[in-house]
Coordinates of C-alpha atoms and ligand atoms in Angstrom, one line a residue:
M1 CA 16.0 22.2 -22.1
K2 CA 17.1 21.2 -18.8
P3 CA 15.6 17.9 -17.4
A4 CA 13.2 18.3 -14.7
D5 CA 14.5 17.0 -11.4
I6 CA 11.7 14.8 -10.7
V7 CA 8.6 13.8 -12.8
I8 CA 5.8 12.0 -11.0
I9 CA 3.3 10.1 -13.2
G10 CA -0.2 10.0 -11.5
S11 CA -1.5 12.4 -8.8
G12 CA -3.3 10.3 -6.5
I13 CA -2.5 9.7 -2.8
A14 CA 0.8 8.0 -3.6
C15 CA 2.0 11.2 -5.3
T16 CA 0.6 13.6 -2.6
S17 CA 2.0 11.6 0.2
T18 CA 5.4 11.3 -1.4
L19 CA 5.4 15.0 -2.3
I20 CA 4.4 15.9 1.3
E21 CA 7.3 14.0 2.6
V22 CA 9.7 15.3 -0.2
F23 CA 8.7 19.0 0.9
S24 CA 9.2 18.3 4.4
R25 CA 12.7 17.1 3.8
L26 CA 13.5 20.2 1.7
I27 CA 12.2 22.5 4.3
E28 CA 14.6 20.7 6.8
K29 CA 17.5 20.7 4.3
P30 CA 17.1 22.8 1.2
A31 CA 18.8 21.7 -1.9
D32 CA 21.4 23.8 -3.7
H33 CA 18.9 24.8 -6.3
K34 CA 15.1 25.1 -6.7
I35 CA 13.8 21.6 -7.2
S36 CA 11.9 21.4 -10.4
I37 CA 8.9 18.7 -10.2
T38 CA 6.5 18.0 -12.9
I39 CA 3.4 16.1 -12.3
I40 CA 1.7 14.4 -15.2
E41 CA -1.9 13.2 -14.8
K42 CA -4.3 11.8 -17.3
N43 CA -7.4 12.8 -15.6
H44 CA -8.5 16.5 -15.6
E45 CA -8.8 16.3 -11.9
F46 CA -5.5 16.5 -9.9
W47 CA -4.4 15.3 -6.3
L48 CA -7.5 12.9 -5.7
G49 CA -6.8 9.9 -7.8
I50 CA -9.6 7.3 -8.6
P51 CA -10.8 6.4 -5.2
Y52 CA -10.9 10.0 -3.6
G53 CA -12.2 12.2 -6.5
S54 CA -14.9 12.6 -8.9
R55 CA -14.4 9.3 -10.6
S56 CA -15.9 7.6 -7.6
S57 CA -19.4 8.5 -6.4
V58 CA -19.6 10.8 -3.3
N59 CA -21.4 7.8 -1.7
A60 CA -18.4 5.6 -2.1
L61 CA -17.0 4.6 1.2
T62 CA -13.6 3.7 2.7
I63 CA -13.1 -0.2 2.2
T64 CA -11.9 -0.3 5.9
S65 CA -13.1 1.7 8.8
I66 CA -11.7 5.1 9.1
Y67 CA -9.7 3.7 12.2
D68 CA -7.9 1.4 9.8
F69 CA -7.6 3.8 6.9
F70 CA -5.2 5.8 9.2
T71 CA -3.3 3.1 10.9
D72 CA -0.6 5.6 12.2
E73 CA -2.1 7.0 15.3
L74 CA -0.5 10.4 15.0
E75 CA -2.0 10.8 11.5
R76 CA -5.3 9.4 12.6
N77 CA -5.5 11.9 15.4
Y78 CA -4.7 14.7 12.9
F79 CA -7.4 13.5 10.6
L80 CA -9.9 13.1 13.5
D81 CA -9.2 16.5 14.6
W82 CA -9.9 18.1 11.2
F83 CA -12.9 16.0 10.7
T84 CA -14.4 17.1 14.1
Q85 CA -13.7 20.7 13.5
N86 CA -15.2 20.5 9.9
Q87 CA -17.9 17.8 10.7
I88 CA -20.9 20.2 10.3
E89 CA -19.8 21.5 6.9
L90 CA -18.6 18.1 5.7
L91 CA -21.6 16.0 6.5
G92 CA -24.1 19.0 5.7
W93 CA -22.5 19.0 2.1
Y94 CA -22.9 15.2 2.0
Q95 CA -26.4 15.1 3.0
Q96 CA -27.3 17.7 0.4
N97 CA -25.4 15.9 -2.3
G98 CA -25.6 12.2 -1.5
G99 CA -29.3 11.7 -2.0
A100 CA -31.0 8.6 -0.3
T101 CA -27.8 6.8 0.4
A102 CA -26.3 9.8 2.2
K103 CA -29.3 10.0 4.5
Q104 CA -29.4 6.2 5.1
W105 CA -25.7 6.4 5.9
M106 CA -26.2 9.3 8.4
Q107 CA -28.9 7.3 10.3
R108 CA -26.8 4.2 10.5
N109 CA -23.7 6.1 11.7
A110 CA -24.8 9.1 13.7
E111 CA -24.4 7.4 17.0
A112 CA -21.0 5.9 16.2
I113 CA -19.8 9.4 15.0
K114 CA -21.3 10.8 18.0
T115 CA -19.5 8.7 20.6
G116 CA -16.2 8.5 18.5
D117 CA -16.5 4.9 17.6
W118 CA -14.2 5.0 14.7
K119 CA -13.6 1.3 14.4
N120 CA -17.0 1.0 12.9
V121 CA -17.4 4.1 10.8
Y122 CA -16.7 3.7 7.1
L123 CA -16.5 7.3 5.9
P124 CA -17.5 8.6 2.3
R125 CA -14.1 8.4 0.7
Y126 CA -14.2 11.9 -0.7
I127 CA -13.7 13.1 2.7
C128 CA -10.3 11.4 3.1
G129 CA -9.5 13.0 -0.3
K130 CA -10.3 16.5 0.8
Y131 CA -8.2 16.0 3.9
Q132 CA -5.1 14.7 2.0
R133 CA -5.5 17.5 -0.7
Q134 CA -5.6 20.2 2.1
K135 CA -2.5 18.8 3.7
F136 CA -0.8 18.6 0.5
E137 CA -1.7 22.2 -0.6
T138 CA -0.6 23.5 2.8
A139 CA 2.9 21.8 2.3
L140 CA 3.0 23.1 -1.2
R141 CA 2.3 26.7 -0.2
I142 CA 5.2 26.7 2.2
V143 CA 7.8 25.2 -0.2
E144 CA 6.6 27.6 -2.9
E145 CA 6.9 30.7 -0.4
K146 CA 10.3 29.5 0.5
G147 CA 11.3 29.2 -3.1
L148 CA 12.3 25.6 -2.7
V149 CA 10.1 23.9 -5.3
E150 CA 8.9 24.7 -8.6
L151 CA 5.8 22.6 -9.7
T152 CA 4.5 22.1 -13.0
L153 CA 1.2 20.3 -13.9
I154 CA 0.5 18.5 -17.3
N155 CA -2.8 16.9 -18.1
A156 CA -1.8 13.9 -20.2
E157 CA -1.3 10.3 -20.4
V158 CA 2.2 9.0 -20.2
I159 CA 2.6 6.3 -22.7
D160 CA 6.4 5.5 -22.7
I161 CA 9.6 6.2 -20.6
K162 CA 13.0 5.6 -22.2
P163 CA 16.3 6.1 -20.7
E164 CA 18.6 8.6 -22.7
N165 CA 22.0 10.0 -21.4
N166 CA 21.6 9.4 -17.8
S167 CA 18.2 10.7 -17.7
Y168 CA 14.6 9.6 -18.9
V169 CA 12.6 10.8 -21.9
V170 CA 9.0 10.7 -20.9
N171 CA 6.4 10.6 -23.8
Y172 CA 2.9 11.6 -23.2
E173 CA -0.3 12.0 -25.1
L174 CA -2.4 15.2 -24.5
P175 CA -6.3 14.9 -24.4
D176 CA -6.3 16.3 -28.1
K177 CA -4.2 13.4 -29.2
T178 CA -1.2 15.4 -29.7
Y179 CA 2.3 13.8 -28.4
F180 CA 5.0 15.6 -26.6
S181 CA 7.9 14.6 -24.5
L182 CA 10.1 15.8 -21.7
S183 CA 13.3 14.9 -19.9
A184 CA 13.8 14.1 -16.4
A185 CA 16.5 13.1 -14.1
K186 CA 14.2 10.9 -11.8
V187 CA 10.8 9.6 -12.7
V188 CA 8.2 8.1 -10.2
I189 CA 5.6 5.8 -11.5
A190 CA 2.5 6.6 -9.2
T191 CA -0.2 5.4 -11.6
G192 CA -2.3 3.5 -9.0
S193 CA -3.8 0.1 -9.6
A194 CA -3.4 -1.4 -13.1
P195 CA -6.4 -0.9 -15.1
V196 CA -9.1 -3.7 -15.3
R197 CA -8.1 -6.5 -17.6
N198 CA -9.4 -6.6 -21.3
I199 CA -12.0 -9.3 -21.5
D200 CA -13.9 -10.4 -24.5
L201 CA -16.8 -7.8 -24.5
P202 CA -19.0 -6.7 -27.3
R203 CA -19.1 -3.0 -28.3
D204 CA -22.3 -1.0 -27.2
N205 CA -25.1 -1.9 -29.5
D206 CA -29.1 -1.9 -29.6
A207 CA -29.0 -5.2 -27.7
I208 CA -26.3 -4.6 -25.0
T209 CA -24.7 -1.8 -23.3
V210 CA -21.2 -2.4 -21.7
I211 CA -19.3 -0.7 -18.9
N212 CA -15.8 -1.6 -19.1
D213 CA -14.5 0.3 -16.2
L214 CA -16.9 1.4 -13.5
Y215 CA -14.5 4.6 -12.7
E216 CA -14.1 5.6 -16.3
P217 CA -15.3 8.1 -16.9
G218 CA -17.0 7.9 -13.5
A219 CA -19.2 5.8 -11.3
E220 CA -22.1 8.4 -11.5
E221 CA -22.0 8.5 -15.3
N222 CA -21.9 4.9 -15.6
I223 CA -24.9 4.4 -13.3
Q224 CA -26.7 7.0 -15.5
K225 CA -25.7 4.8 -18.6
L226 CA -27.1 1.8 -16.9
T227 CA -30.4 3.6 -16.0
D228 CA -30.7 4.9 -19.7
A229 CA -30.0 1.5 -21.1
L230 CA -32.7 -0.2 -18.8
S231 CA -35.2 2.5 -19.3
E232 CA -35.0 2.1 -23.1
T233 CA -35.5 -1.7 -22.8
K234 CA -39.3 -2.2 -23.2
N235 CA -39.9 -5.6 -21.4
Q236 CA -39.0 -5.7 -17.7
T237 CA -37.9 -9.4 -18.0
D238 CA -35.1 -8.3 -20.3
R239 CA -33.6 -5.7 -18.0
N240 CA -30.9 -8.1 -16.7
V241 CA -27.5 -6.8 -15.6
L242 CA -24.4 -8.9 -15.6
V243 CA -21.6 -7.9 -13.3
I244 CA -18.3 -9.8 -13.8
G245 CA -16.2 -10.3 -10.8
S246 CA -17.2 -10.1 -7.1
N247 CA -14.4 -7.8 -6.0
A248 CA -14.5 -4.4 -4.1
S249 CA -15.7 -2.6 -7.0
S250 CA -18.5 -4.9 -7.6
I251 CA -19.7 -4.7 -4.0
E252 CA -19.5 -0.9 -4.3
F253 CA -21.4 -0.9 -7.5
L254 CA -24.3 -2.8 -5.7
Y255 CA -24.2 -0.5 -2.9
L256 CA -24.4 2.6 -5.1
L257 CA -27.3 0.9 -7.0
A258 CA -29.3 0.2 -3.9
G259 CA -29.3 3.7 -2.9
Q260 CA -31.2 4.5 -6.1
P261 CA -34.8 2.9 -5.8
Q262 CA -35.8 4.3 -9.4
V263 CA -32.8 2.2 -10.8
I264 CA -33.5 -0.8 -8.7
R265 CA -37.1 -0.9 -9.7
L266 CA -35.8 -1.1 -13.5
I267 CA -33.7 -4.1 -12.9
N268 CA -35.1 -7.6 -13.5
K269 CA -32.1 -9.6 -12.3
L270 CA -28.6 -8.7 -11.5
V271 CA -26.1 -11.5 -12.0
V272 CA -22.7 -11.4 -10.5
I273 CA -20.5 -14.1 -11.9
S274 CA -17.3 -15.1 -10.0
K275 CA -15.2 -18.2 -9.5
S276 CA -16.2 -18.6 -5.9
G277 CA -19.7 -17.4 -6.4
L278 CA -19.4 -15.3 -3.2
L279 CA -19.4 -11.7 -2.3
P280 CA -16.9 -10.5 0.2
Y281 CA -17.8 -11.5 3.8
H282 CA -19.4 -9.4 6.3
I283 CA -17.5 -8.4 9.3
I284 CA -18.6 -9.6 12.6
N285 CA -17.6 -7.9 15.9
D286 CA -17.0 -10.9 18.2
P287 CA -14.0 -10.3 20.4
L288 CA -15.0 -13.2 22.7
S289 CA -15.0 -16.0 20.3
E290 CA -12.1 -18.6 20.6
H291 CA -9.5 -18.1 18.0
L292 CA -8.3 -21.5 17.1
T293 CA -5.4 -22.3 14.8
N294 CA -5.4 -26.0 14.9
N295 CA -3.7 -26.5 11.5
L296 CA -0.9 -24.0 12.1
D297 CA -0.4 -25.3 15.6
Q298 CA -0.1 -28.8 14.3
L299 CA 2.5 -27.7 11.7
K300 CA 4.4 -25.8 14.4
I301 CA 4.5 -29.1 16.5
Q302 CA 5.6 -31.2 13.5
G303 CA 8.2 -28.8 12.3
N304 CA 10.6 -29.1 9.3
Y305 CA 7.8 -27.8 6.9
T306 CA 7.9 -26.1 3.4
V307 CA 6.3 -22.7 2.6
E308 CA 3.5 -24.7 0.6
A309 CA 2.7 -26.8 3.8
L310 CA 2.5 -23.4 5.6
V311 CA 0.2 -21.8 3.2
D312 CA -1.9 -24.9 3.2
A313 CA -2.2 -25.0 6.9
A314 CA -3.1 -21.1 7.1
K315 CA -5.8 -21.6 4.3
K316 CA -7.4 -24.4 6.3
D317 CA -7.4 -22.3 9.4
I318 CA -8.9 -19.4 7.5
S319 CA -11.5 -21.3 5.9
I320 CA -12.8 -22.4 9.5
A321 CA -12.4 -18.8 10.7
V322 CA -14.5 -17.4 8.1
K323 CA -17.3 -19.8 8.3
D324 CA -19.9 -17.2 9.7
G325 CA -18.1 -14.1 8.5
V326 CA -14.8 -12.3 9.2
I327 CA -13.7 -11.6 12.6
V328 CA -10.9 -9.2 12.0
S329 CA -9.0 -10.1 15.2
Y330 CA -9.2 -13.8 14.3
I331 CA -7.8 -13.3 10.8
D332 CA -5.1 -11.0 12.2
K333 CA -4.0 -13.9 14.6
I334 CA -3.9 -16.4 11.8
I335 CA -1.9 -14.1 9.4
G336 CA 0.3 -13.1 12.5
F337 CA 0.9 -16.7 13.3
T338 CA 1.7 -17.6 9.6
F339 CA 4.4 -14.8 9.4
E340 CA 5.9 -16.1 12.8
L341 CA 6.1 -19.7 11.1
L342 CA 7.5 -18.3 7.9
Q343 CA 10.5 -16.6 9.8
P344 CA 12.7 -19.7 9.9
L345 CA 12.3 -20.5 6.3
D346 CA 14.8 -19.3 3.7
E347 CA 14.7 -16.0 1.6
N348 CA 13.2 -17.9 -1.4
A349 CA 10.3 -19.1 0.8
K350 CA 9.7 -15.7 1.9
K351 CA 9.8 -14.1 -1.4
A352 CA 7.4 -16.8 -2.7
F353 CA 5.1 -16.0 0.1
I354 CA 5.0 -12.3 -0.5
G355 CA 4.8 -12.6 -4.2
I356 CA 2.4 -15.5 -4.6
Y357 CA 0.7 -17.0 -1.6
G358 CA -0.1 -14.0 0.5
M359 CA -2.6 -12.8 -2.0
Q360 CA -4.1 -16.2 -2.1
L361 CA -4.6 -16.0 1.6
S362 CA -6.1 -12.5 1.3
N363 CA -8.6 -13.8 -1.3
L364 CA -10.1 -16.2 1.4
F365 CA -11.1 -13.4 3.7
R366 CA -12.3 -10.6 1.4
R367 CA -14.6 -8.6 3.6
S368 CA -16.7 -5.5 3.4
G369 CA -18.2 -3.4 6.2
A370 CA -21.9 -3.3 7.2
D371 CA -22.8 -0.4 5.0
Y372 CA -21.8 -2.0 1.7
K373 CA -23.5 -5.2 2.7
T374 CA -26.9 -3.4 2.8
G375 CA -26.5 -3.1 -1.1
S376 CA -26.4 -6.7 -1.9
G377 CA -28.7 -7.3 1.0
L378 CA -31.5 -5.1 -0.5
L379 CA -31.0 -6.7 -3.9
N380 CA -31.2 -10.1 -2.2
E381 CA -34.4 -9.4 -0.4
L382 CA -36.0 -8.2 -3.5
G383 CA -35.2 -11.4 -5.3
K384 CA -33.0 -9.7 -7.9
L385 CA -29.6 -10.9 -7.0
V386 CA -28.1 -14.0 -8.5
L387 CA -24.6 -15.0 -7.4
L388 CA -23.2 -17.3 -10.3
K389 CA -20.3 -19.7 -9.5
G390 CA -18.4 -19.9 -12.6
S391 CA -15.6 -18.0 -15.0
F392 CA -16.8 -15.8 -17.5
D393 CA -15.9 -17.0 -21.1
K394 CA -17.6 -14.5 -23.4
I395 CA -20.7 -12.6 -23.9
D396 CA -21.9 -12.1 -27.4
G397 CA -23.3 -9.0 -29.0
S398 CA -27.0 -10.3 -28.3
G399 CA -26.3 -10.4 -24.5
E400 CA -25.9 -14.3 -24.4
L401 CA -23.4 -15.2 -21.6
H402 CA -21.1 -18.2 -22.0
Y403 CA -19.4 -19.5 -18.9
T404 CA -17.7 -22.4 -17.4
A405 CA -19.2 -23.7 -14.0
T406 CA -16.7 -23.7 -11.4
D407 CA -17.7 -27.1 -9.7
S408 CA -18.3 -29.1 -12.9
D409 CA -16.1 -27.4 -15.5
Q410 CA -19.0 -27.6 -17.8
K411 CA -19.3 -24.9 -20.5
L412 CA -22.7 -23.4 -20.2
I413 CA -25.0 -20.5 -21.5
Y414 CA -26.9 -18.6 -19.0
P415 CA -30.7 -18.9 -19.5
A416 CA -31.4 -15.3 -19.8
R417 CA -29.8 -12.6 -22.1
F418 CA -28.2 -9.3 -20.6
K419 CA -29.1 -5.9 -21.5
M420 CA -26.1 -4.5 -19.5
V421 CA -22.6 -5.8 -18.6
V422 CA -20.2 -4.4 -16.2
N423 CA -16.5 -5.3 -15.9
C424 CA -15.4 -5.6 -12.4
T425 CA -12.7 -8.2 -12.9
G426 CA -9.6 -6.3 -11.6
S427 CA -6.3 -6.0 -13.3
D428 CA -4.5 -8.5 -15.4
D429 CA -1.0 -9.6 -15.3
L430 CA 1.2 -6.7 -16.0
S431 CA 2.7 -8.3 -19.1
R432 CA -0.8 -8.0 -20.6
S433 CA -1.8 -4.8 -19.1
P434 CA -4.1 -2.4 -21.1
S435 CA -2.0 0.5 -19.8
K436 CA 0.3 1.6 -22.7
L437 CA 2.7 2.8 -20.2
I438 CA 2.9 -0.5 -18.2
Y439 CA 3.0 -2.5 -21.3
N440 CA 5.7 -0.7 -22.9
L441 CA 7.8 -0.6 -19.7
V442 CA 7.7 -4.3 -19.4
H443 CA 7.9 -5.1 -23.1
N444 CA 10.8 -2.7 -23.8
G445 CA 12.7 -4.4 -20.8
I446 CA 12.8 -1.2 -18.8
A447 CA 11.1 -2.8 -15.8
E448 CA 10.5 -6.2 -14.8
V449 CA 7.2 -7.8 -13.3
N450 CA 7.9 -9.3 -10.0
L451 CA 6.7 -12.7 -8.9
S452 CA 3.0 -11.7 -8.1
G453 CA 2.6 -10.8 -11.9
K454 CA 0.8 -7.7 -10.5
G455 CA 3.7 -5.5 -9.5
L456 CA 6.9 -4.2 -10.8
L457 CA 10.2 -5.6 -9.4
V458 CA 11.9 -2.8 -7.3
N459 CA 14.9 -2.5 -5.0
K460 CA 14.9 -1.2 -1.5
C461 CA 15.0 2.3 -2.9
F462 CA 11.8 1.7 -4.8
E463 CA 13.8 1.6 -8.1
A464 CA 12.6 -0.6 -11.1
A465 CA 15.6 0.7 -12.9
P466 CA 18.2 3.2 -11.8
N467 CA 16.3 6.6 -10.8
L468 CA 13.0 5.1 -12.2
Y469 CA 11.0 4.8 -9.0
V470 CA 7.6 3.1 -8.2
I471 CA 5.0 4.0 -5.3
G472 CA 1.5 2.7 -4.8
P473 CA -0.1 -0.6 -5.8
L474 CA 2.4 -1.5 -8.5
L475 CA 4.8 -2.3 -5.5
G476 CA 2.7 -5.4 -4.3
G477 CA 4.6 -8.5 -4.5
N478 CA 7.9 -7.1 -3.6
K479 CA 10.0 -8.5 -0.8
N480 CA 13.3 -6.6 0.0
E481 CA 14.7 -5.0 3.1
R482 CA 12.3 -2.0 2.9
I483 CA 9.1 -3.2 1.0
H484 CA 7.4 -6.5 2.0
F485 CA 3.6 -6.5 1.0
W486 CA 1.8 -8.6 -1.0
H487 CA -0.8 -5.9 -1.9
L488 CA -0.6 -2.2 -1.7
E489 CA -4.1 -1.2 -2.5
N490 CA -4.1 0.3 0.8
A491 CA -3.9 4.1 1.6
S492 CA -2.2 3.4 5.0
R493 CA 0.6 1.4 3.5
I494 CA 1.3 3.8 1.0
M495 CA 1.5 6.6 3.5
Y496 CA 3.8 4.5 5.4
L497 CA 6.2 4.0 2.5
A498 CA 6.1 7.5 1.3
P499 CA 8.8 8.9 3.7
Y500 CA 11.2 6.2 2.7
L501 CA 10.7 7.0 -1.1
A502 CA 11.3 10.7 -0.3
E503 CA 14.4 9.8 1.3
C504 CA 15.6 8.1 -2.0
L505 CA 14.3 11.0 -4.0
V506 CA 16.0 13.9 -2.0
P507 CA 18.6 12.2 -0.1
Ligands
LIG1 C1 -12.2 2.5 -6.5 C2 -11.1 2.3 -5.5 C3 -11.4 2.5 -4.1 C4 -10.4 2.2 -3.0 N1 -10.8 2.5 -1.8 C5 -9.6 2.3 -0.9 C6 -10.0 2.6 0.5 O1 -11.2 2.7 1.0 N2 -8.9 2.4 1.3 C7 -7.8 2.3 0.8 O2 -6.9 2.1 1.8 N3 -7.4 1.9 -0.3 C8 -8.4 2.0 -1.2 N4 -8.2 1.8 -2.6 C9 -6.9 1.3 -2.9 C10 -6.0 2.3 -3.5 O3 -5.2 1.9 -4.4 C11 -5.2 3.3 -2.8 O4 -6.0 3.7 -1.6 C12 -4.7 4.6 -3.2 O5 -5.8 5.3 -3.8 C13 -3.6 4.3 -4.3 O6 -3.2 5.6 -4.7 P1 -2.4 5.9 -6.0 O7 -2.1 7.3 -6.0 O8 -1.5 5.0 -6.1 O9 -3.6 5.5 -7.1 P2 -4.7 6.4 -7.7 O10 -5.4 7.2 -6.6 O11 -5.4 5.5 -8.5 O12 -4.0 7.6 -8.6 C14 -3.3 7.2 -9.7 C15 -3.5 8.4 -10.6 O13 -2.6 8.0 -11.8 C16 -3.3 8.5 -12.9 N5 -2.7 7.8 -14.1 C17 -2.7 6.4 -14.3 N6 -1.8 6.1 -15.3 C18 -1.5 7.1 -15.8 C19 -0.6 7.4 -17.0 N7 -0.3 6.7 -17.8 N8 -0.3 8.9 -17.1 C20 -0.8 9.8 -16.5 N9 -1.5 9.6 -15.3 C21 -1.8 8.3 -15.1 C22 -4.7 8.1 -12.8 O14 -5.6 8.9 -13.6 C23 -4.9 8.4 -11.3 O15 -5.4 9.7 -11.0 C24 -9.1 1.9 -3.6 C25 -8.8 1.8 -4.9 C26 -9.9 2.0 -5.7 C27 -9.5 1.8 -7.3

């Protein structure tokens, strides 16, 4: 059989943004044949990915305000026009389906939406997904009507890709566990963030119930699983929940729980264990405060610095800046200044900055909007939230937590047992990834992990190997003439890169 022209693995926003751009190029300059494109998606739902579809809750919000979700002004205006035209229907549906969380969200945000104060509105994410899918489907209709593209969809998990005779053999596993393969001239890996790391967790048993991935099979199903496990636990004092990690999914989990008073009532204590013992900071709107950067100023005056000294100074300034919460413009100033001071350094220093140090800086100002803060705020007010500063070692089958205290390095056992444990640790180094595809790519020497450990090394044409392309979070940590982000868990950056990838796919 003739190889497909293009196979895309994963059908989230990285895939749809790329296809929209590919279609637009084909409309402008049709190819000499109908381009065959196959999309292989492991979930039954296409075009929405994890954040914007049914694996997330309808109540899950954008991580940034909607203003920053669409950083491109033209795209933002398209979105806002679409949203305004469909607002009554969209928000009506949301109020009907989002329960108490939606009602509270509407109360908090009604005024900002009315006045168009988009800098402070964190929209339910599924609305962004709906917009993107409509945009994609419109573009698809046009290329199909013009006979420019033939699209094939396969619901399967790709487990391996191998080069063969100037093309690639893509091996995939169907939901019924049967295996097939197809051949493709070009393959795009658009599989989103690498899956959560495998940690030492027991299997579900009578004593403990485990959620290894909040979005698998879906957040709502997992909250139901938690409710069932706690309801079946007789003593209120035994109904303890352990959340491992304090990243974005952890704060989202607390927010979703807080909207369900019947679940909150069941919980005795909810313990979040993380090295920092902190949840993301809240965002402060304080445009008037003085944005001092004493450590970076000092470094500039002194001159002749290394990238390590630069990072050290930036870290010091950030830790002062986030003392009372995150002022976005203040952080932007520090990062902007750090970049300015990076410019005179050599290429290796720049690569190390993007590959290693940038992420370390970002971890110092993890932030979340006011809506999400209400979740941890409520649990805190009720005396149910415990932030434990330490690293998780293991939890045994009886629910006993073993951990290492961050400050003392002491090995400790938590004084209460847990009925429920939720893994919110984020992804592992790609060489240890539980994704069969990523593991095989790396261990079969087809793709190389970049300096960050979290991304695949690519050239300026997004290629990890000839005609094997990457788009989305797995690009994080690359530094070349085109791609230079330390993290790409960010829809707006993915949309920004999509036209460039399209240019490489259909020159
Ligand atoms: C829960 C969550 C919330 C987020 N919220 C925001 C936000 O508010 N704003 C923001 O800018 N960014 C957010 N992000 C960051 C996110 O990475 C990007 O916004 C964007 O969704 C990434 O798109 P993607 O298509 O690369 O990944 P995804 O949307 O994750 O899509 C990847 C798809 O690939 C499929 N897949 C994976 N492996 C395989 C395989 N081997 N075979 C076949 N299919 C496979 C998956 O099932 C999935 O559908 C969030 C991320 C997550 C996980």
